[in-house]
Short mmCIF file of C-alpha atoms and ligand atoms in Angstrom, two decimals:
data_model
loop_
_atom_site.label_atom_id
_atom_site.label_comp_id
_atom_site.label_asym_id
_atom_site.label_seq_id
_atom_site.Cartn_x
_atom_site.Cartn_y
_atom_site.Cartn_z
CA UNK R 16 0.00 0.00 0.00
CA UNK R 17 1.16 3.13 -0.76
CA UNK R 18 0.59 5.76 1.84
CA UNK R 19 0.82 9.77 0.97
CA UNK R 20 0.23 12.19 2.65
CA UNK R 21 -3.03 14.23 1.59
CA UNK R 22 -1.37 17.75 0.99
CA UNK R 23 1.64 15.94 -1.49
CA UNK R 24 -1.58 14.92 -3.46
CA UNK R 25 -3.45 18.37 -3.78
CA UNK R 26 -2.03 21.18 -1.51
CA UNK R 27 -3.73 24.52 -1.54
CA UNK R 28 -0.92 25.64 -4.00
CA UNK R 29 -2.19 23.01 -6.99
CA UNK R 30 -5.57 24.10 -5.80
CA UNK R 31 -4.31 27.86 -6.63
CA UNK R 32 -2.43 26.92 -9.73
CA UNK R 33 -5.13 25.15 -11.57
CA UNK R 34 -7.55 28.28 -10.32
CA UNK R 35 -5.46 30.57 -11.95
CA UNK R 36 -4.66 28.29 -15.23
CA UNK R 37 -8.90 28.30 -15.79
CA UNK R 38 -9.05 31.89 -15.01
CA UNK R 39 -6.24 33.22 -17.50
CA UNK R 40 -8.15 31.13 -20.38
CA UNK R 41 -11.72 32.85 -19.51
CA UNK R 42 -13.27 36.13 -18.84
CA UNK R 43 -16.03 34.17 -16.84
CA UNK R 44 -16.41 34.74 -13.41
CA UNK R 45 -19.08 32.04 -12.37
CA UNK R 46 -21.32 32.59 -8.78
CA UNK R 47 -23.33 29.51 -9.39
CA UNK R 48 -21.58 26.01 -10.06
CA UNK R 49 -23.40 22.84 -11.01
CA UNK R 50 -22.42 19.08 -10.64
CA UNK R 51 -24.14 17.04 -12.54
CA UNK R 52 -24.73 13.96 -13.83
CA UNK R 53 -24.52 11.70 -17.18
CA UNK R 54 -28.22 12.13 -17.06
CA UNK R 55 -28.11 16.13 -16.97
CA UNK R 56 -25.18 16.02 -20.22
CA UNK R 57 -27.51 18.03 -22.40
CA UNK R 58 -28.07 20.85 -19.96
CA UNK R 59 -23.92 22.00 -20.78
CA UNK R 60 -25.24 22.11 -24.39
CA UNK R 61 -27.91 24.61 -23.37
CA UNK R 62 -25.54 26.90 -21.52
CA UNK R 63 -24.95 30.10 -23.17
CA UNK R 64 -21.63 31.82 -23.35
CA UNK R 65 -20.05 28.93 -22.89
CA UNK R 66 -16.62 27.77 -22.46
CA UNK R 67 -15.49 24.27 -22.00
CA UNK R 68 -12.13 22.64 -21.47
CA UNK R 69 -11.55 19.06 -21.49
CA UNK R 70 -10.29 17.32 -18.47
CA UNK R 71 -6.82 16.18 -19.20
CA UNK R 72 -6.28 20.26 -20.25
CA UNK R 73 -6.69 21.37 -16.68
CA UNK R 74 -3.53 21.52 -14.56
CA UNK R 75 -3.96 18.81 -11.31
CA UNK R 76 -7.63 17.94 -13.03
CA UNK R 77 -8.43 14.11 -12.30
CA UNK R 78 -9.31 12.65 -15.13
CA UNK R 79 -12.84 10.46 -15.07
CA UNK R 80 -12.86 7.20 -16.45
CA UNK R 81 -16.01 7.68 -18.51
CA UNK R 82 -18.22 5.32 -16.40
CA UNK R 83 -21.84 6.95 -16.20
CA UNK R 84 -21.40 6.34 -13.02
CA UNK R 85 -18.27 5.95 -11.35
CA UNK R 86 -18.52 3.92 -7.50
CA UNK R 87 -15.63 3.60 -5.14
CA UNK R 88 -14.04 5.75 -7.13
CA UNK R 89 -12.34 6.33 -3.54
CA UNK R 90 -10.75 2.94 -4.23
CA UNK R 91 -8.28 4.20 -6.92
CA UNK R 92 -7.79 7.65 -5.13
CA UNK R 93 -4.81 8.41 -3.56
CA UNK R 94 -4.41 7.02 0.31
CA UNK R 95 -3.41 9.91 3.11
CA UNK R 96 -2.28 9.69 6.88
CA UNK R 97 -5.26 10.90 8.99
CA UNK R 98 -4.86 12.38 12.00
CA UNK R 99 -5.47 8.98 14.05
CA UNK R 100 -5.14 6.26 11.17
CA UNK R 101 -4.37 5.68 7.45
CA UNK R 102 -7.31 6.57 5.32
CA UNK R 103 -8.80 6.73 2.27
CA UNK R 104 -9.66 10.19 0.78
CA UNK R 105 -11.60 11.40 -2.45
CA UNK R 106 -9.73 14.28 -3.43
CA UNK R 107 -11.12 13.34 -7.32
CA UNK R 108 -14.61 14.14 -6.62
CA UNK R 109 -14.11 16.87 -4.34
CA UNK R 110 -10.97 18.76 -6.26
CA UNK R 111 -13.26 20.77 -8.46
CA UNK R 112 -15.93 22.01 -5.79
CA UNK R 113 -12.31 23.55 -4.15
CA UNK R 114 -11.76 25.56 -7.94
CA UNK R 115 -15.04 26.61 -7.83
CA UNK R 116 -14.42 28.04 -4.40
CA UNK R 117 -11.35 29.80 -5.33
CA UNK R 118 -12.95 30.83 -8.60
CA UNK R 119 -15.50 33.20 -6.81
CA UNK R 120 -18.64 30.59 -6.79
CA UNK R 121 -21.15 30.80 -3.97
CA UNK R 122 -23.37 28.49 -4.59
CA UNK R 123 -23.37 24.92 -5.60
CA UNK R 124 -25.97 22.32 -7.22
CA UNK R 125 -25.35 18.41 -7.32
CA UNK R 126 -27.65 16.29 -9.06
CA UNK R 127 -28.07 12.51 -8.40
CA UNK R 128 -29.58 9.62 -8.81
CA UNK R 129 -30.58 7.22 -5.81
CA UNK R 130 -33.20 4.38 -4.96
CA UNK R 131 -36.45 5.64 -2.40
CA UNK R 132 -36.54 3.96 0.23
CA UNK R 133 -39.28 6.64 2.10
CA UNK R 134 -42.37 4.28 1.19
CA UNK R 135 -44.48 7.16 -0.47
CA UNK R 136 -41.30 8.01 -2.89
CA UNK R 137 -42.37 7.21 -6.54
CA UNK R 138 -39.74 6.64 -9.59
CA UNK R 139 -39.13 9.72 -11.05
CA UNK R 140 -39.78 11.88 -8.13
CA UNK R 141 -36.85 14.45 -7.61
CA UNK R 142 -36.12 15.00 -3.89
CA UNK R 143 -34.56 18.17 -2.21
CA UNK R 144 -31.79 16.25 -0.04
CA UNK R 145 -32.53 18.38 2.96
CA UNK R 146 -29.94 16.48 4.87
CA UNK R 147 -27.90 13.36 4.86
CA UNK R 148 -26.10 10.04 6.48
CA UNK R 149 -22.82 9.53 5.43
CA UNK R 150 -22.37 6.16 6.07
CA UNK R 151 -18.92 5.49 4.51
CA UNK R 152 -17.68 8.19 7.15
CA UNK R 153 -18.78 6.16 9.92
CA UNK R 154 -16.18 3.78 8.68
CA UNK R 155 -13.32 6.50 8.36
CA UNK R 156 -13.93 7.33 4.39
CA UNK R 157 -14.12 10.89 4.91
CA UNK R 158 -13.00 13.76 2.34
CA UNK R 159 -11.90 15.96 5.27
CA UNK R 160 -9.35 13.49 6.54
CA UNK R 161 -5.67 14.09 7.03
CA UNK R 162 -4.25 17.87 7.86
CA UNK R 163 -6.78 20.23 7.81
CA UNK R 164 -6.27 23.59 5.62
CA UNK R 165 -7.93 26.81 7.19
CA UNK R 166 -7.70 28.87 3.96
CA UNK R 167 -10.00 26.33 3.07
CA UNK R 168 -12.36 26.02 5.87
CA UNK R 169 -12.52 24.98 9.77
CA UNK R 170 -11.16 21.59 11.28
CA UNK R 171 -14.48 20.46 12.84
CA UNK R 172 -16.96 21.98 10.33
CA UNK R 173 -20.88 22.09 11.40
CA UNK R 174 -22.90 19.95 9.18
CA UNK R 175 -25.95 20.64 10.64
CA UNK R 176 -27.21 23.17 7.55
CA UNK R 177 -24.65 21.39 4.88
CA UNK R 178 -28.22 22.28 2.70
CA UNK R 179 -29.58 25.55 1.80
CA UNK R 180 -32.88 25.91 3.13
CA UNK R 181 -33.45 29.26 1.25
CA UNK R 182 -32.23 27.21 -2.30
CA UNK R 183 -34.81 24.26 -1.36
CA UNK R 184 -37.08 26.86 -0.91
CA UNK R 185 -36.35 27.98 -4.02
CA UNK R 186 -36.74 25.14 -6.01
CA UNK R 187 -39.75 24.34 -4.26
CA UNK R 188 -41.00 27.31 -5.71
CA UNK R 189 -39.63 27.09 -9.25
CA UNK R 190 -40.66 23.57 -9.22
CA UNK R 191 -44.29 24.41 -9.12
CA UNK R 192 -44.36 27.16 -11.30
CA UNK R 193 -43.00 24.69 -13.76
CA UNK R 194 -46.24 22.01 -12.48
CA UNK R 195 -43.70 19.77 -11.20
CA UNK R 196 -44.91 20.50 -8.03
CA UNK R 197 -46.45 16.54 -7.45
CA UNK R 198 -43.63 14.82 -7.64
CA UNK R 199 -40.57 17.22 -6.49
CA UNK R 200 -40.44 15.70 -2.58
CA UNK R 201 -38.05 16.27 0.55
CA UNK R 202 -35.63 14.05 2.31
CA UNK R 203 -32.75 12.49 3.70
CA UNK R 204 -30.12 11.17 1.57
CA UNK R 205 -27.78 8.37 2.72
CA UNK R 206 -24.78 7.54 0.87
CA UNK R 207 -23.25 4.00 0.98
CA UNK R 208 -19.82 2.66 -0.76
CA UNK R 209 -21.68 0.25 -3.59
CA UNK R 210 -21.11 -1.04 -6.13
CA UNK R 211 -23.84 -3.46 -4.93
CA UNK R 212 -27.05 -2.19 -4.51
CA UNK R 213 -28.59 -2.94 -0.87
CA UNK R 214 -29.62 -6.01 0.60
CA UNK R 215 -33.29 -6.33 1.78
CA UNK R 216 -31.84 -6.20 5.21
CA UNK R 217 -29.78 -3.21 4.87
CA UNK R 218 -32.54 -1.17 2.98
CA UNK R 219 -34.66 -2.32 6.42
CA UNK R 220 -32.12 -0.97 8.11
CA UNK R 221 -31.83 2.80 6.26
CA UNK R 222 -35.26 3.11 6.47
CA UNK R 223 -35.37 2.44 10.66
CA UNK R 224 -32.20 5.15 10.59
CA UNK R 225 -34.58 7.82 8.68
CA UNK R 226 -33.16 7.41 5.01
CA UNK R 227 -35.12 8.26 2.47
CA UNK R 228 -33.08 7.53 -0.50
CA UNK R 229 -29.87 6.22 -0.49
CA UNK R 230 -27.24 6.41 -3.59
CA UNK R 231 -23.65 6.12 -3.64
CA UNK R 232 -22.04 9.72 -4.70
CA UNK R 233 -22.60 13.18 -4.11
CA UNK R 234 -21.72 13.51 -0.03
CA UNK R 235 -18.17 13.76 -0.40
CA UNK R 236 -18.78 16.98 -2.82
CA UNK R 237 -21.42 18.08 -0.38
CA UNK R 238 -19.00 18.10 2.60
CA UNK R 239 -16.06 19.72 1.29
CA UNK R 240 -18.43 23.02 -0.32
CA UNK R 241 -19.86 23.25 3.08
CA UNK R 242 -16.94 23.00 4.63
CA UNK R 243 -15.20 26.10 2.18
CA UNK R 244 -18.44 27.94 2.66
CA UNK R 245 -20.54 27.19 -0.66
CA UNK R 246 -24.80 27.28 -0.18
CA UNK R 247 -25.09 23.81 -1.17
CA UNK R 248 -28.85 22.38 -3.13
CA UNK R 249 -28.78 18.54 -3.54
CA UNK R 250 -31.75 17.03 -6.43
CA UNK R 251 -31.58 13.66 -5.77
CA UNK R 252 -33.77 11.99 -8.75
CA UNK R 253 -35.63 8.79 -7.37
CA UNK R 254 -34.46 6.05 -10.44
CA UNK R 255 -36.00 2.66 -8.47
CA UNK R 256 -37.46 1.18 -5.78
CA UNK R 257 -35.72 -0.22 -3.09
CA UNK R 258 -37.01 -3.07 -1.70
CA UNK R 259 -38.40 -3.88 1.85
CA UNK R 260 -39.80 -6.24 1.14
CA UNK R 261 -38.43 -10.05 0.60
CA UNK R 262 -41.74 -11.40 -1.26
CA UNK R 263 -41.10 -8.13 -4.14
CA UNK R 264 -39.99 -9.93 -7.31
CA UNK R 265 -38.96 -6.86 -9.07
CA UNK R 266 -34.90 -6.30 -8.88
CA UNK R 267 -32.85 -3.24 -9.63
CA UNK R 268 -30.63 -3.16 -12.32
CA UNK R 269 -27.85 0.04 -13.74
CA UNK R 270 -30.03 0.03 -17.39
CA UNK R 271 -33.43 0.89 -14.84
CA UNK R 272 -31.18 3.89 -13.53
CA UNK R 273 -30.40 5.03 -15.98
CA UNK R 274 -33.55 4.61 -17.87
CA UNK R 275 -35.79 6.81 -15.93
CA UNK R 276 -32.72 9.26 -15.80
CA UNK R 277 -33.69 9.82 -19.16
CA UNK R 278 -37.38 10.12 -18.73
CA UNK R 279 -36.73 12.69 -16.41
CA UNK R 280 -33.86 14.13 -17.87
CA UNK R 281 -35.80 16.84 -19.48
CA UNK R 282 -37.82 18.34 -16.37
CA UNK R 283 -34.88 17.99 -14.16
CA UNK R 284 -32.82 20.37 -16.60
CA UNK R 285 -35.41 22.40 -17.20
CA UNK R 286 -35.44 22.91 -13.44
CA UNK R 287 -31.79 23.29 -12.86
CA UNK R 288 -31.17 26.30 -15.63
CA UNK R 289 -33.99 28.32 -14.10
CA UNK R 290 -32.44 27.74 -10.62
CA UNK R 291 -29.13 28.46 -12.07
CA UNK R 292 -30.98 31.93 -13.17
CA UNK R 293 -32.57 32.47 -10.03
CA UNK R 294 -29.57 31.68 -7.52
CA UNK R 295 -27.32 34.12 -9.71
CA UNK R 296 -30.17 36.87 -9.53
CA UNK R 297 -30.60 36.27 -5.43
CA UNK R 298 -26.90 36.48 -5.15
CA UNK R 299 -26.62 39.87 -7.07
CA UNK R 300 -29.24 41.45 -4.53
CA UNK R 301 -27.55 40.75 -1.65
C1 NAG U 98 -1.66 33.35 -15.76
O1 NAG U 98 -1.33 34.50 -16.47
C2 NAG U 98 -0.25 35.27 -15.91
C3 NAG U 98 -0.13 36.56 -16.70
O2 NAG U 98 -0.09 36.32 -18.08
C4 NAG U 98 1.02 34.41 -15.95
O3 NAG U 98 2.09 35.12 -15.37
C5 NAG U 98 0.79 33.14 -15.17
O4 NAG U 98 1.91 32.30 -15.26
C6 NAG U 98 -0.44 32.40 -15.69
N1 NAG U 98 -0.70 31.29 -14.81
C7 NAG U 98 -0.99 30.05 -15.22
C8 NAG U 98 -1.14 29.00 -14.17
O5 NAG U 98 -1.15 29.76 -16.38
C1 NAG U 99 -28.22 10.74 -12.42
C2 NAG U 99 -27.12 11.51 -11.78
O1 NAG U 99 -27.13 12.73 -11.82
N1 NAG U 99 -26.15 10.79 -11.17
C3 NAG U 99 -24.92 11.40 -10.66
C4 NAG U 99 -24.83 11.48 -9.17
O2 NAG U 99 -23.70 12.29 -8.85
C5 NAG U 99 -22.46 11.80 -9.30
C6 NAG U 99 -21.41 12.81 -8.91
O3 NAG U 99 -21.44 13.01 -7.55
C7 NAG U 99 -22.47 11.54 -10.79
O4 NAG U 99 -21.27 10.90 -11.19
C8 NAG U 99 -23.68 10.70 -11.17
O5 NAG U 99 -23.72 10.55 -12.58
#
């Protein structure tokens, strides 16, 4: 095993460097950032004014392996000394909601995709993740681990308000002014490692602990913009069932997911540029 220590693998100088690499090659200054998913592609072609850069351009940029969907990426991530024990860290996922930081963003979306578990949750129903349970950091998989950098943020962070409650307001709003009022619902997100999807037991389990839907991204990101100081709004779109039951015969499968991410895909971006509008105009009056 190879053990590094976190800062050799992104210290707040690469952080700076790649910052200032995107910001020489574009006048834009964004205040709103959006993580997305395969599902949400299209919505980049729909941006105006647009400038994109590929991956493997970007100074320090991890380069994704292409996978619509990408679990334990932690796995091939570097490994860091924490402060009690060697852990794993994610600085992949997280590097680029540290750019936007430095960029000048303030707020960030994240779309997902995750399996209800809440029993009134229907497939295609886009929650507001109005909090989570991040399971993996129980079990010392946490994106904060190893030396903590104050120009960054805190050492013990509050979680408490990692989401917006103005922004879920928000979308709330925007939601049913679009008439996707019915199915845009509220909830706790859980994340687990995967790749599996859950036993019956375990989805028992997250549904006694309060989960309402439960995925296997998106927390890492989450924790590291609260933790620099980004208003964070999760959409968390409900792609299956997940069963409680050991006499369903239905079983999840990756072509379901992504299936009804398609379905959906339209609403959800339809959704996301007019937040992206409105979060830009509520920043500019404060
Ligand atoms: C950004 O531009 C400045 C001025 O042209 C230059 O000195 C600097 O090296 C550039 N930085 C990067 C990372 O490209
Ligand atoms: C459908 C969807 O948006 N899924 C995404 C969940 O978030 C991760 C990033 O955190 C993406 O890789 C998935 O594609």
């Amino acid at each position: 095993v190879h053990v590094r220590v976190c800062s050799s693998c992104c210290s707040f100088e690469d952080y700076k460097l790649t910052t200032e690499w995107l910001m020489n090659q574009t006048s834009l200054r964004p205040k709103v950032a959006v993580i997305c998913g395969s599902g949400l592609g299209l919505l980049a072609d729909r941006v105006a004014n647009k400038q994109a850069f590929r991956y493997q351009d970007i100074p320090n940029f991890p380069v994704s392996t292409g996978e619509s969907h990408a679990p334990c990426r932690d796995m091939k991530a570097a490994w860091c000394l924490g402060p009690s024990r060697t852990r794993r860290v994610t600085p992949s996922v997280t590097f680029p909601v540290r750019i936007f930081k430095l960029m000048g963003v303030e707020s960030l979306l994240v779309t997902n995709a995750s399996g209800g578990i809440c029993p009134d949750f229907k497939v295609g129903d886009i929650m507001l993740i109005k909090d989570h349970i991040n399971l993996p950091g129980f079990a010392g998989q946490h994106p904060l681990c190893g030396p903590n950098d104050e120009r960054f943020g805190i050492r013990f962070p509050c979680m408490s308000d990692a989401y917006s409650k103005e922004l879920r307001a928000m979308a709330m709003d925007i939601g049913s002014e679009l008439g996707c009022g019915g199915f845009i619902r509220e909830g706790v997100y859980c994340m687990v490692s995967g790749p599996n999807f859950e036993t019956v037991a375990e989805a028992r389990m997250l549904h006694i602990l309060g989960c309402d839907s439960v995925g296997m991204s998106t927390i890492p990101e989450v924790t590291v913009a609260k933790h620099c100081g980004l208003r964070v709004l999760g959409l968390s779109l409900i792609t299956n069932k997940v069963s409680l039951d050991y006499s369903r015969e239905e079983k999840v499968n990756h072509e379901e997911v992504l299936e009804i991410g398609k379905m959906r895909a339209e609403v959800l971006q339809k959704l996301v540029t007019t937040l992206i509008s409105c979060c830009q105009q509520s920043i500019n009056t404060h």
